[in-house]
PDB file of C-alpha atoms in Angstrom:
ATOM      1  CA  MET A1048     167.023  -9.221 -90.060  1.00  0.00           C
ATOM      2  CA  SER A1049     166.347  -8.597 -86.596  1.00  0.00           C
ATOM      3  CA  ASP A1050     163.874  -5.908 -85.488  1.00  0.00           C
ATOM      4  CA  ASN A1051     166.631  -4.092 -83.548  1.00  0.00           C
ATOM      5  CA  GLU A1052     168.848  -4.095 -86.858  1.00  0.00           C
ATOM      6  CA  ARG A1053     165.942  -2.870 -88.782  1.00  0.00           C
ATOM      7  CA  LEU A1054     165.332  -0.221 -86.095  1.00  0.00           C
ATOM      8  CA  GLU A1055     169.012   0.947 -85.898  1.00  0.00           C
ATOM      9  CA  ASN A1056     169.156   1.141 -89.691  1.00  0.00           C
ATOM     10  CA  THR A1057     165.886   3.198 -89.803  1.00  0.00           C
ATOM     11  CA  LYS A1058     167.358   5.376 -86.854  1.00  0.00           C
ATOM     12  CA  ASP A1059     170.405   6.049 -89.434  1.00  0.00           C
ATOM     13  CA  ARG A1060     168.228   7.031 -92.158  1.00  0.00           C
ATOM     14  CA  VAL A1061     165.987   9.460 -90.347  1.00  0.00           C
ATOM     15  CA  THR A1062     168.746  10.821 -88.263  1.00  0.00           C
ATOM     16  CA  GLY A1063     170.804  11.371 -91.525  1.00  0.00           C
ATOM     17  CA  LYS A1064     167.930  13.008 -93.277  1.00  0.00           C
ATOM     18  CA  VAL A1065     167.226  15.369 -90.413  1.00  0.00           C
ATOM     19  CA  ARG A1066     170.946  16.416 -90.314  1.00  0.00           C
ATOM     20  CA  GLU A1067     170.987  16.766 -93.990  1.00  0.00           C
ATOM     21  CA  GLY A1068     168.022  18.992 -93.844  1.00  0.00           C
ATOM     22  CA  ALA A1069     169.297  20.999 -90.831  1.00  0.00           C
ATOM     23  CA  GLY A1070     172.582  21.577 -92.754  1.00  0.00           C
ATOM     24  CA  LYS A1071     170.680  22.811 -95.742  1.00  0.00           C
ATOM     25  CA  VAL A1072     168.732  25.305 -93.912  1.00  0.00           C
ATOM     26  CA  THR A1073     171.487  26.649 -91.952  1.00  0.00           C
ATOM     27  CA  GLY A1074     173.943  26.608 -94.816  1.00  0.00           C
ATOM     28  CA  ASN A1075     176.310  24.269 -93.136  1.00  0.00           C
ATOM     29  CA  LYS A1076     177.524  21.878 -95.897  1.00  0.00           C
ATOM     30  CA  LYS A1077     179.628  19.776 -93.435  1.00  0.00           C
ATOM     31  CA  GLU A1078     176.391  18.754 -91.466  1.00  0.00           C
ATOM     32  CA  GLU A1079     174.668  18.411 -94.585  1.00  0.00           C
ATOM     33  CA  THR A1080     177.451  16.148 -95.963  1.00  0.00           C
ATOM     34  CA  LYS A1081     177.360  14.173 -92.568  1.00  0.00           C
ATOM     35  CA  GLY A1082     173.740  13.779 -92.618  1.00  0.00           C
ATOM     36  CA  LYS A1083     173.824  12.391 -96.460  1.00  0.00           C
ATOM     37  CA  ALA A1084     176.467   9.811 -95.420  1.00  0.00           C
ATOM     38  CA  GLN A1085     174.780   8.713 -92.248  1.00  0.00           C
ATOM     39  CA  ASN A1086     171.517   8.273 -94.203  1.00  0.00           C
ATOM     40  CA  MET A1087     173.489   6.190 -96.924  1.00  0.00           C
ATOM     41  CA  THR A1088     175.120   4.059 -93.930  1.00  0.00           C
ATOM     42  CA  GLY A1089     171.444   2.915 -93.105  1.00  0.00           C
ATOM     43  CA  LYS A1090     170.576   2.238 -96.588  1.00  0.00           C
ATOM     44  CA  VAL A1091     173.705   0.177 -97.260  1.00  0.00           C
ATOM     45  CA  LYS A1092     173.433  -1.636 -94.002  1.00  0.00           C
ATOM     46  CA  ASP A1093     169.759  -2.577 -94.876  1.00  0.00           C
ATOM     47  CA  LYS A1094     170.862  -3.932 -98.398  1.00  0.00           C
ATOM     48  CA  LEU A1095     173.905  -5.751 -97.118  1.00  0.00           C
ATOM     49  CA  LYS A1096     171.605  -7.485 -94.543  1.00  0.00           C
ATOM     50  CA  ASP A1097     169.123  -8.345 -97.380  1.00  0.00           C
ATOM     51  CA  VAL A1098     171.848  -9.767 -99.613  1.00  0.00           C
ATOM     52  CA  LYS A1099     173.145 -11.730 -96.715  1.00  0.00           C
ATOM     53  CA  GLU A1100     169.656 -13.363 -95.943  1.00  0.00           C
ATOM     54  CA  SER A1101     169.274 -14.129 -99.631  1.00  0.00           C
ATOM     55  CA  ALA A1102     172.558 -15.900 -99.940  1.00  0.00           C
ATOM     56  CA  GLU A1103     171.710 -17.781 -96.927  1.00  0.00           C
ATOM     57  CA  GLY A1104     168.297 -19.003 -98.275  1.00  0.00           C
ATOM     58  CA  ALA A1105     169.950 -19.789-101.609  1.00  0.00           C
ATOM     59  CA  MET A1106     172.662 -22.003 -99.756  1.00  0.00           C
ATOM     60  CA  GLU A1107     169.646 -23.725 -97.986  1.00  0.00           C
ATOM     61  CA  GLU A1108     167.945 -24.512-100.924  1.00  0.00           C
ATOM     62  CA  LEU A1109     171.094 -25.849-102.655  1.00  0.00           C
ATOM     63  CA  LYS A1110     171.792 -27.874 -99.577  1.00  0.00           C
ATOM     64  CA  ASP A1111     168.161 -29.309 -99.572  1.00  0.00           C
ATOM     65  CA  LYS A1112     168.550 -30.129-103.423  1.00  0.00           C
ATOM     66  CA  MET A1113     171.667 -31.820-102.935  1.00  0.00           C
ATOM     67  CA  HIS A1114     170.279 -33.646-100.105  1.00  0.00           C
ATOM     68  CA  LYS A1115     167.520 -34.913-102.337  1.00  0.00           C
ATOM     69  CA  ASP A1116     169.958 -35.836-105.194  1.00  0.00           C
ATOM     70  CA  ASP A1117     171.787 -38.215-102.983  1.00  0.00           C
ATOM     71  CA  LYS A1118     168.781 -40.288-102.266  1.00  0.00           C
TER      72      LYS A1118
END
C-alpha cells in the first residue's frame, strides 16, 4: 500500500473518530453516526488493500511455482 493510501485511510479513521466524539459530546446522533461511518470507511479500505496485496503475493508465488514445475 502506498504511503498516500495509508495516509488517506488514517485521515478517514482519525477524522471519523473526532466527528464521532464531537457528536457524542454535543448529543448530535447524526454527526456521531457520520463519524462512525467515516472511521469504518478508513478501516475497510485498509483491509481491502491488505487482501489485495496478499492475493497478488499468492499469485506471484503460484506463478513462480508453476514456472519451476515446467523445467
